[in-house]
Amino acid sequence: EDGNYEPPCPVCGESLEAVAITEDVACDPRNVYAATKLHQEHLAFAFGAEHRSDVTALRFHNVYGPRMPQLTPYAGVASIFLSALAAGVAPNVFEDGGQTRDFVHVIDVAASVCAALTSEAPGNGAYNVASGEPRTVLDMATALANAVDPALAPAVVGGWREGDVRHVFASPKRLWDAFGCRPTVPFDVGVSELATAPLRVA
Ligand code: UD1
């Protein structure tokens, strides 16, 4: 409420530095959405254990790209910003805009899925699907606004969404090492293409 959005250390109160986490860090879902995602993994791994099957769980980060659904809060912030810009409205950035996410292009996500499905050695466990280069939400809003109409500069409006996590990013190294895939679409290229990409009606 005082506009300081960085969570301090719960033990000593000092400031913290966000770092990319790996798949072996204990999961701590803080909201219903996260809990249901982890539940899906548990179901799949339980099935795998019962049927002696390997299970590859791909943890998609913030996917963006052409044919994102428009005008729905379920689509992700890139399409929310783009829908606003298309209507001639500046994007509304919550908090102070410094919250980070890993925006990964849909082409790279699809390639990761194909690599996991066709790999000779099956994966077993969870794998982060991410670009490896986290960005702030304000970065996304600014890049999109610049590509669509620089006059519609993002409005940083404060507030927050209940249950949101300040920084969400993780290391994709395990996926890269296991399946040999690497992101191919740089943020700047992906976002400037998104500016003119068709969105689908949800
Ligand atoms: C994801 C889910 C969300 C869920 C949340 C729980 C999707 C698309 N979103 O959000 O439903 O509640 O995990 O952790 O699956 N933002 C703005 N302006 C807007 C909309 C969003 O600044 O108009 C900010 C949000 O505060 C957030 C960031 O953009 O910090 C990203 O939001 P979103 O794209 O929904 O992704 P997640 O935070 O991963």
GROMACS .gro file of N, CA, C and O in nm, residues 39-138:
model
  400
   39HIS      N    1  -0.098  -2.953  -0.909
   39HIS     CA    2  -0.183  -3.071  -0.896
   39HIS      C    3  -0.181  -3.155  -1.024
   39HIS      O    4  -0.177  -3.278  -1.020
   40GLN      N    5  -0.182  -3.085  -1.139
   40GLN     CA    6  -0.175  -3.158  -1.266
   40GLN      C    7  -0.047  -3.241  -1.274
   40GLN      O    8  -0.047  -3.355  -1.322
   41GLU      N    9   0.063  -3.182  -1.229
   41GLU     CA   10   0.189  -3.257  -1.230
   41GLU      C   11   0.178  -3.379  -1.139
   41GLU      O   12   0.220  -3.489  -1.173
   42HIS      N   13   0.122  -3.359  -1.021
   42HIS     CA   14   0.110  -3.470  -0.926
   42HIS      C   15   0.026  -3.582  -0.986
   42HIS      O   16   0.060  -3.700  -0.972
   43LEU      N   17  -0.083  -3.546  -1.054
   43LEU     CA   18  -0.168  -3.648  -1.117
   43LEU      C   19  -0.088  -3.725  -1.222
   43LEU      O   20  -0.094  -3.849  -1.228
   44ALA      N   21  -0.014  -3.651  -1.303
   44ALA     CA   22   0.061  -3.716  -1.411
   44ALA      C   23   0.172  -3.806  -1.355
   44ALA      O   24   0.192  -3.919  -1.402
   45PHE      N   25   0.239  -3.759  -1.252
   45PHE     CA   26   0.346  -3.842  -1.195
   45PHE      C   27   0.289  -3.963  -1.122
   45PHE      O   28   0.349  -4.071  -1.124
   46ALA      N   29   0.172  -3.949  -1.061
   46ALA     CA   30   0.108  -4.063  -0.996
   46ALA      C   31   0.070  -4.167  -1.101
   46ALA      O   32   0.092  -4.288  -1.083
   47PHE      N   33   0.017  -4.120  -1.214
   47PHE     CA   34  -0.017  -4.211  -1.324
   47PHE      C   35   0.110  -4.282  -1.373
   47PHE      O   36   0.111  -4.403  -1.395
   48GLY      N   37   0.218  -4.203  -1.390
   48GLY     CA   38   0.344  -4.261  -1.438
   48GLY      C   39   0.396  -4.367  -1.342
   48GLY      O   40   0.446  -4.472  -1.386
   49ALA      N   41   0.385  -4.340  -1.212
   49ALA     CA   42   0.435  -4.438  -1.115
   49ALA      C   43   0.351  -4.565  -1.120
   49ALA      O   44   0.405  -4.677  -1.115
   50GLU      N   45   0.220  -4.549  -1.133
   50GLU     CA   46   0.132  -4.667  -1.137
   50GLU      C   47   0.157  -4.751  -1.261
   50GLU      O   48   0.144  -4.873  -1.259
   51HIS      N   49   0.189  -4.684  -1.371
   51HIS     CA   50   0.200  -4.755  -1.499
   51HIS      C   51   0.345  -4.769  -1.546
   51HIS      O   52   0.370  -4.803  -1.660
   52ARG      N   53   0.437  -4.740  -1.456
   52ARG     CA   54   0.581  -4.750  -1.485
   52ARG      C   55   0.615  -4.677  -1.615
   52ARG      O   56   0.681  -4.729  -1.704
   53SER      N   57   0.568  -4.555  -1.624
   53SER     CA   58   0.593  -4.474  -1.743
   53SER      C   59   0.671  -4.349  -1.703
   53SER      O   60   0.649  -4.293  -1.595
   54ASP      N   61   0.763  -4.309  -1.791
   54ASP     CA   62   0.825  -4.177  -1.769
   54ASP      C   63   0.719  -4.069  -1.790
   54ASP      O   64   0.629  -4.084  -1.873
   55VAL      N   65   0.733  -3.961  -1.718
   55VAL     CA   66   0.642  -3.846  -1.734
   55VAL      C   67   0.726  -3.721  -1.751
   55VAL      O   68   0.815  -3.693  -1.671
   56THR      N   69   0.700  -3.648  -1.860
   56THR     CA   70   0.769  -3.522  -1.884
   56THR      C   71   0.671  -3.409  -1.859
   56THR      O   72   0.571  -3.397  -1.930
   57ALA      N   73   0.697  -3.330  -1.758
   57ALA     CA   74   0.609  -3.217  -1.725
   57ALA      C   75   0.677  -3.088  -1.771
   57ALA      O   76   0.785  -3.055  -1.724
   58LEU      N   77   0.614  -3.019  -1.866
   58LEU     CA   78   0.672  -2.895  -1.917
   58LEU      C   79   0.607  -2.777  -1.847
   58LEU      O   80   0.484  -2.763  -1.850
   59ARG      N   81   0.688  -2.696  -1.784
   59ARG     CA   82   0.637  -2.580  -1.710
   59ARG      C   83   0.651  -2.454  -1.796
   59ARG      O   84   0.756  -2.389  -1.797
   60PHE      N   85   0.543  -2.424  -1.869
   60PHE     CA   86   0.546  -2.307  -1.956
   60PHE      C   87   0.551  -2.180  -1.872
   60PHE      O   88   0.475  -2.164  -1.778
   61HIS      N   89   0.636  -2.089  -1.912
   61HIS     CA   90   0.634  -1.958  -1.849
   61HIS      C   91   0.536  -1.868  -1.925
   61HIS      O   92   0.432  -1.919  -1.968
   62ASN      N   93   0.560  -1.740  -1.938
   62ASN     CA   94   0.455  -1.651  -1.993
   62ASN      C   95   0.462  -1.651  -2.145
   62ASN      O   96   0.541  -1.578  -2.204
   63VAL      N   97   0.380  -1.734  -2.205
   63VAL     CA   98   0.383  -1.753  -2.350
   63VAL      C   99   0.317  -1.634  -2.419
   63VAL      O  100   0.211  -1.588  -2.376
   64TYR      N  101   0.382  -1.586  -2.526
   64TYR     CA  102   0.320  -1.479  -2.604
   64TYR      C  103   0.348  -1.506  -2.751
   64TYR      O  104   0.438  -1.584  -2.785
   65GLY      N  105   0.271  -1.440  -2.838
   65GLY     CA  106   0.295  -1.454  -2.981
   65GLY      C  107   0.165  -1.444  -3.058
   65GLY      O  108   0.059  -1.420  -3.001
   66PRO      N  109   0.174  -1.463  -3.192
   66PRO     CA  110   0.057  -1.447  -3.276
   66PRO      C  111  -0.055  -1.543  -3.236
   66PRO      O  112  -0.030  -1.652  -3.189
   67ARG      N  113  -0.176  -1.497  -3.258
   67ARG     CA  114  -0.299  -1.571  -3.232
   67ARG      C  115  -0.325  -1.593  -3.083
   67ARG      O  116  -0.397  -1.684  -3.045
   68MET      N  117  -0.268  -1.506  -3.000
   68MET     CA  118  -0.314  -1.504  -2.861
   68MET      C  119  -0.460  -1.462  -2.861
   68MET      O  120  -0.500  -1.381  -2.943
   69PRO      N  121  -0.538  -1.515  -2.768
   69PRO     CA  122  -0.677  -1.468  -2.761
   69PRO      C  123  -0.684  -1.323  -2.715
   69PRO      O  124  -0.601  -1.280  -2.634
   70GLN      N  125  -0.777  -1.248  -2.768
   70GLN     CA  126  -0.786  -1.107  -2.730
   70GLN      C  127  -0.900  -1.083  -2.631
   70GLN      O  128  -0.991  -1.165  -2.620
   71LEU      N  129  -0.892  -0.972  -2.563
   71LEU     CA  130  -1.000  -0.924  -2.476
   71LEU      C  131  -1.041  -1.025  -2.370
   71LEU      O  132  -1.158  -1.043  -2.340
   72THR      N  133  -0.944  -1.096  -2.314
   72THR     CA  134  -0.976  -1.183  -2.201
   72THR      C  135  -0.863  -1.176  -2.099
   72THR      O  136  -0.746  -1.176  -2.138
   73PRO      N  137  -0.896  -1.171  -1.971
   73PRO     CA  138  -0.791  -1.166  -1.869
   73PRO      C  139  -0.712  -1.296  -1.861
   73PRO      O  140  -0.606  -1.302  -1.800
   74TYR      N  141  -0.765  -1.403  -1.926
   74TYR     CA  142  -0.698  -1.532  -1.918
   74TYR      C  143  -0.587  -1.547  -2.020
   74TYR      O  144  -0.518  -1.647  -2.024
   75ALA      N  145  -0.568  -1.446  -2.105
   75ALA     CA  146  -0.475  -1.460  -2.216
   75ALA      C  147  -0.332  -1.425  -2.178
   75ALA      O  148  -0.240  -1.462  -2.246
   76GLY      N  149  -0.313  -1.352  -2.074
   76GLY     CA  150  -0.178  -1.307  -2.042
   76GLY      C  151  -0.164  -1.160  -2.074
   76GLY      O  152  -0.236  -1.103  -2.157
   77VAL      N  153  -0.067  -1.100  -2.006
   77VAL     CA  154  -0.058  -0.955  -2.007
   77VAL      C  155  -0.022  -0.899  -2.146
   77VAL      O  156  -0.066  -0.790  -2.182
   78ALA      N  157   0.054  -0.974  -2.226
   78ALA     CA  158   0.092  -0.921  -2.357
   78ALA      C  159  -0.033  -0.899  -2.443
   78ALA      O  160  -0.047  -0.795  -2.509
   79SER      N  161  -0.126  -0.994  -2.440
   79SER     CA  162  -0.245  -0.975  -2.523
   79SER      C  163  -0.339  -0.872  -2.460
   79SER      O  164  -0.411  -0.803  -2.532
   80ILE      N  165  -0.338  -0.862  -2.327
   80ILE     CA  166  -0.420  -0.757  -2.264
   80ILE      C  167  -0.369  -0.619  -2.308
   80ILE      O  168  -0.445  -0.531  -2.346
   81PHE      N  169  -0.236  -0.601  -2.305
   81PHE     CA  170  -0.178  -0.473  -2.349
   81PHE      C  171  -0.209  -0.446  -2.496
   81PHE      O  172  -0.242  -0.335  -2.535
   82LEU      N  173  -0.196  -0.551  -2.577
   82LEU     CA  174  -0.217  -0.533  -2.721
   82LEU      C  175  -0.364  -0.499  -2.751
   82LEU      O  176  -0.392  -0.414  -2.835
   83SER      N  177  -0.455  -0.566  -2.680
   83SER     CA  178  -0.598  -0.535  -2.699
   83SER      C  179  -0.625  -0.389  -2.665
   83SER      O  180  -0.701  -0.320  -2.734
   84ALA      N  181  -0.561  -0.340  -2.557
   84ALA     CA  182  -0.581  -0.200  -2.519
   84ALA      C  183  -0.525  -0.109  -2.627
   84ALA      O  184  -0.593  -0.014  -2.672
   85LEU      N  185  -0.404  -0.136  -2.672
   85LEU     CA  186  -0.340  -0.051  -2.773
   85LEU      C  187  -0.422  -0.049  -2.902
   85LEU      O  188  -0.438   0.057  -2.965
   86ALA      N  189  -0.475  -0.166  -2.939
   86ALA     CA  190  -0.556  -0.174  -3.062
   86ALA      C  191  -0.681  -0.087  -3.051
   86ALA      O  192  -0.734  -0.038  -3.150
   87ALA      N  193  -0.728  -0.069  -2.926
   87ALA     CA  194  -0.846   0.016  -2.905
   87ALA      C  195  -0.806   0.162  -2.880
   87ALA      O  196  -0.890   0.244  -2.843
   88GLY      N  197  -0.676   0.192  -2.896
   88GLY     CA  198  -0.631   0.330  -2.880
   88GLY      C  199  -0.613   0.372  -2.736
   88GLY      O  200  -0.612   0.492  -2.705
   89VAL      N  201  -0.598   0.273  -2.647
   89VAL     CA  202  -0.586   0.302  -2.503
   89VAL      C  203  -0.447   0.261  -2.455
   89VAL      O  204  -0.395   0.155  -2.494
   90ALA      N  205  -0.386   0.344  -2.371
   90ALA     CA  206  -0.254   0.310  -2.316
   90ALA      C  207  -0.265   0.189  -2.223
   90ALA      O  208  -0.364   0.176  -2.150
   91PRO      N  209  -0.164   0.098  -2.225
   91PRO     CA  210  -0.170  -0.018  -2.135
   91PRO      C  211  -0.160   0.024  -1.989
   91PRO      O  212  -0.084   0.115  -1.955
   92ASN      N  213  -0.238  -0.043  -1.904
   92ASN     CA  214  -0.234  -0.020  -1.760
   92ASN      C  215  -0.137  -0.118  -1.696
   92ASN      O  216  -0.161  -0.239  -1.700
   93VAL      N  217  -0.031  -0.066  -1.637
   93VAL     CA  218   0.071  -0.152  -1.573
   93VAL      C  219   0.049  -0.149  -1.422
   93VAL      O  220   0.052  -0.041  -1.362
   94PHE      N  221   0.026  -0.265  -1.362
   94PHE     CA  222   0.001  -0.272  -1.218
   94PHE      C  223   0.133  -0.263  -1.140
   94PHE      O  224   0.241  -0.270  -1.196
   95GLU      N  225   0.120  -0.253  -1.009
   95GLU     CA  226   0.235  -0.237  -0.919
   95GLU      C  227   0.317  -0.115  -0.968
   95GLU      O  228   0.260  -0.015  -1.008
   96ASP      N  229   0.450  -0.127  -0.965
   96ASP     CA  230   0.531  -0.017  -1.018
   96ASP      C  231   0.592  -0.053  -1.153
   96ASP      O  232   0.680   0.018  -1.203
   97GLY      N  233   0.545  -0.165  -1.210
   97GLY     CA  234   0.595  -0.210  -1.340
   97GLY      C  235   0.724  -0.289  -1.330
   97GLY      O  236   0.771  -0.343  -1.429
   98GLY      N  237   0.782  -0.300  -1.212
   98GLY     CA  238   0.911  -0.368  -1.196
   98GLY      C  239   0.899  -0.517  -1.170
   98GLY      O  240   1.002  -0.586  -1.156
   99GLN      N  241   0.776  -0.569  -1.166
   99GLN     CA  242   0.760  -0.714  -1.148
   99GLN      C  243   0.813  -0.785  -1.273
   99GLN      O  244   0.798  -0.734  -1.384
  100THR      N  245   0.874  -0.900  -1.253
  100THR     CA  246   0.937  -0.967  -1.369
  100THR      C  247   0.865  -1.097  -1.403
  100THR      O  248   0.811  -1.166  -1.316
  101ARG      N  249   0.869  -1.127  -1.532
  101ARG     CA  250   0.819  -1.253  -1.587
  101ARG      C  251   0.916  -1.296  -1.696
  101ARG      O  252   0.989  -1.216  -1.751
  102ASP      N  253   0.910  -1.425  -1.731
  102ASP     CA  254   0.986  -1.473  -1.846
  102ASP      C  255   0.888  -1.488  -1.962
  102ASP      O  256   0.806  -1.580  -1.963
  103PHE      N  257   0.894  -1.394  -2.057
  103PHE     CA  258   0.806  -1.399  -2.174
  103PHE      C  259   0.873  -1.486  -2.280
  103PHE      O  260   0.979  -1.451  -2.332
  104VAL      N  261   0.811  -1.598  -2.310
  104VAL     CA  262   0.872  -1.692  -2.404
  104VAL      C  263   0.780  -1.703  -2.526
  104VAL      O  264   0.658  -1.713  -2.514
  105HIS      N  265   0.843  -1.698  -2.645
  105HIS     CA  266   0.764  -1.691  -2.769
  105HIS      C  267   0.700  -1.827  -2.800
  105HIS      O  268   0.761  -1.932  -2.778
  106VAL      N  269   0.578  -1.822  -2.853
  106VAL     CA  270   0.502  -1.945  -2.879
  106VAL      C  271   0.577  -2.039  -2.974
  106VAL      O  272   0.567  -2.162  -2.961
  107ILE      N  273   0.655  -1.984  -3.066
  107ILE     CA  274   0.731  -2.071  -3.158
  107ILE      C  275   0.834  -2.152  -3.079
  107ILE      O  276   0.855  -2.271  -3.105
  108ASP      N  277   0.897  -2.089  -2.982
  108ASP     CA  278   0.996  -2.160  -2.902
  108ASP      C  279   0.930  -2.261  -2.808
  108ASP      O  280   0.986  -2.367  -2.780
  109VAL      N  281   0.810  -2.227  -2.761
  109VAL     CA  282   0.737  -2.323  -2.677
  109VAL      C  283   0.699  -2.446  -2.760
  109VAL      O  284   0.720  -2.560  -2.717
  110ALA      N  285   0.647  -2.421  -2.880
  110ALA     CA  286   0.608  -2.533  -2.967
  110ALA      C  287   0.729  -2.620  -2.999
  110ALA      O  288   0.722  -2.744  -2.997
  111ALA      N  289   0.843  -2.557  -3.026
  111ALA     CA  290   0.964  -2.633  -3.057
  111ALA      C  291   1.008  -2.716  -2.937
  111ALA      O  292   1.055  -2.830  -2.952
  112SER      N  293   0.990  -2.663  -2.818
  112SER     CA  294   1.027  -2.738  -2.697
  112SER      C  295   0.938  -2.860  -2.679
  112SER      O  296   0.985  -2.968  -2.642
  113VAL      N  297   0.811  -2.842  -2.707
  113VAL     CA  298   0.717  -2.955  -2.696
  113VAL      C  299   0.755  -3.063  -2.796
  113VAL      O  300   0.763  -3.183  -2.762
  114CYS      N  301   0.783  -3.022  -2.920
  114CYS     CA  302   0.822  -3.120  -3.023
  114CYS      C  303   0.950  -3.191  -2.982
  114CYS      O  304   0.962  -3.314  -2.997
  115ALA      N  305   1.047  -3.115  -2.930
  115ALA     CA  306   1.175  -3.176  -2.892
  115ALA      C  307   1.154  -3.277  -2.780
  115ALA      O  308   1.212  -3.387  -2.782
  116ALA      N  309   1.069  -3.245  -2.684
  116ALA     CA  310   1.044  -3.338  -2.573
  116ALA      C  311   0.972  -3.463  -2.623
  116ALA      O  312   1.002  -3.575  -2.580
  117LEU      N  313   0.876  -3.443  -2.714
  117LEU     CA  314   0.798  -3.557  -2.764
  117LEU      C  315   0.880  -3.651  -2.851
  117LEU      O  316   0.855  -3.771  -2.853
  118THR      N  317   0.977  -3.596  -2.923
  118THR     CA  318   1.050  -3.678  -3.020
  118THR      C  319   1.187  -3.719  -2.971
  118THR      O  320   1.261  -3.787  -3.043
  119SER      N  321   1.221  -3.681  -2.848
  119SER     CA  322   1.353  -3.714  -2.796
  119SER      C  323   1.371  -3.866  -2.784
  119SER      O  324   1.280  -3.937  -2.741
  120GLU      N  325   1.489  -3.915  -2.821
  120GLU     CA  326   1.514  -4.059  -2.809
  120GLU      C  327   1.514  -4.102  -2.664
  120GLU      O  328   1.457  -4.204  -2.628
  121ALA      N  329   1.584  -4.022  -2.581
  121ALA     CA  330   1.584  -4.052  -2.438
  121ALA      C  331   1.469  -3.976  -2.375
  121ALA      O  332   1.467  -3.854  -2.377
  122PRO      N  333   1.367  -4.047  -2.323
  122PRO     CA  334   1.253  -3.974  -2.268
  122PRO      C  335   1.292  -3.894  -2.145
  122PRO      O  336   1.377  -3.935  -2.066
  123GLY      N  337   1.232  -3.778  -2.132
  123GLY     CA  338   1.254  -3.700  -2.011
  123GLY      C  339   1.171  -3.758  -1.898
  123GLY      O  340   1.069  -3.821  -1.922
  124ASN      N  341   1.214  -3.740  -1.777
  124ASN     CA  342   1.132  -3.780  -1.664
  124ASN      C  343   1.145  -3.673  -1.557
  124ASN      O  344   1.254  -3.651  -1.506
  125GLY      N  345   1.034  -3.604  -1.529
  125GLY     CA  346   1.039  -3.496  -1.431
  125GLY      C  347   0.988  -3.367  -1.490
  125GLY      O  348   0.926  -3.366  -1.597
  126ALA      N  349   1.015  -3.259  -1.421
  126ALA     CA  350   0.966  -3.127  -1.463
  126ALA      C  351   1.077  -3.051  -1.535
  126ALA      O  352   1.195  -3.064  -1.502
  127TYR      N  353   1.035  -2.973  -1.634
  127TYR     CA  354   1.129  -2.893  -1.714
  127TYR      C  355   1.069  -2.754  -1.734
  127TYR      O  356   0.956  -2.742  -1.782
  128ASN      N  357   1.145  -2.651  -1.702
  128ASN     CA  358   1.100  -2.514  -1.727
  128ASN      C  359   1.111  -2.482  -1.876
  128ASN      O  360   1.217  -2.504  -1.936
  129VAL      N  361   1.004  -2.429  -1.933
  129VAL     CA  362   1.007  -2.383  -2.072
  129VAL      C  363   1.003  -2.230  -2.066
  129VAL      O  364   0.900  -2.169  -2.036
  130ALA      N  365   1.118  -2.170  -2.090
  130ALA     CA  366   1.133  -2.025  -2.069
  130ALA      C  367   1.242  -1.974  -2.161
  130ALA      O  368   1.320  -2.052  -2.216
  131SER      N  369   1.248  -1.843  -2.175
  131SER     CA  370   1.351  -1.784  -2.262
  131SER      C  371   1.485  -1.774  -2.190
  131SER      O  372   1.589  -1.759  -2.253
  132GLY      N  373   1.480  -1.775  -2.057
  132GLY     CA  374   1.603  -1.756  -1.979
  132GLY      C  375   1.639  -1.609  -1.960
  132GLY      O  376   1.740  -1.577  -1.899
  133GLU      N  377   1.554  -1.518  -2.015
  133GLU     CA  378   1.582  -1.374  -2.002
  133GLU      C  379   1.459  -1.302  -1.949
  133GLU      O  380   1.377  -1.253  -2.028
  134PRO      N  381   1.446  -1.296  -1.817
  134PRO     CA  382   1.328  -1.230  -1.760
  134PRO      C  383   1.324  -1.082  -1.794
  134PRO      O  384   1.429  -1.019  -1.811
  135ARG      N  385   1.203  -1.030  -1.805
  135ARG     CA  386   1.181  -0.888  -1.834
  135ARG      C  387   1.080  -0.833  -1.735
  135ARG      O  388   0.998  -0.909  -1.682
  136THR      N  389   1.080  -0.702  -1.719
  136THR     CA  390   0.976  -0.644  -1.636
  136THR      C  391   0.847  -0.631  -1.718
  136THR      O  392   0.852  -0.625  -1.842
  137VAL      N  393   0.738  -0.621  -1.646
  137VAL     CA  394   0.609  -0.600  -1.713
  137VAL      C  395   0.609  -0.463  -1.781
  137VAL      O  396   0.554  -0.447  -1.891
  138LEU      N  397   0.676  -0.367  -1.720
  138LEU     CA  398   0.686  -0.235  -1.786
  138LEU      C  399   0.766  -0.243  -1.915
  138LEU      O  400   0.734  -0.176  -2.013
   0.00000   0.00000   0.00000
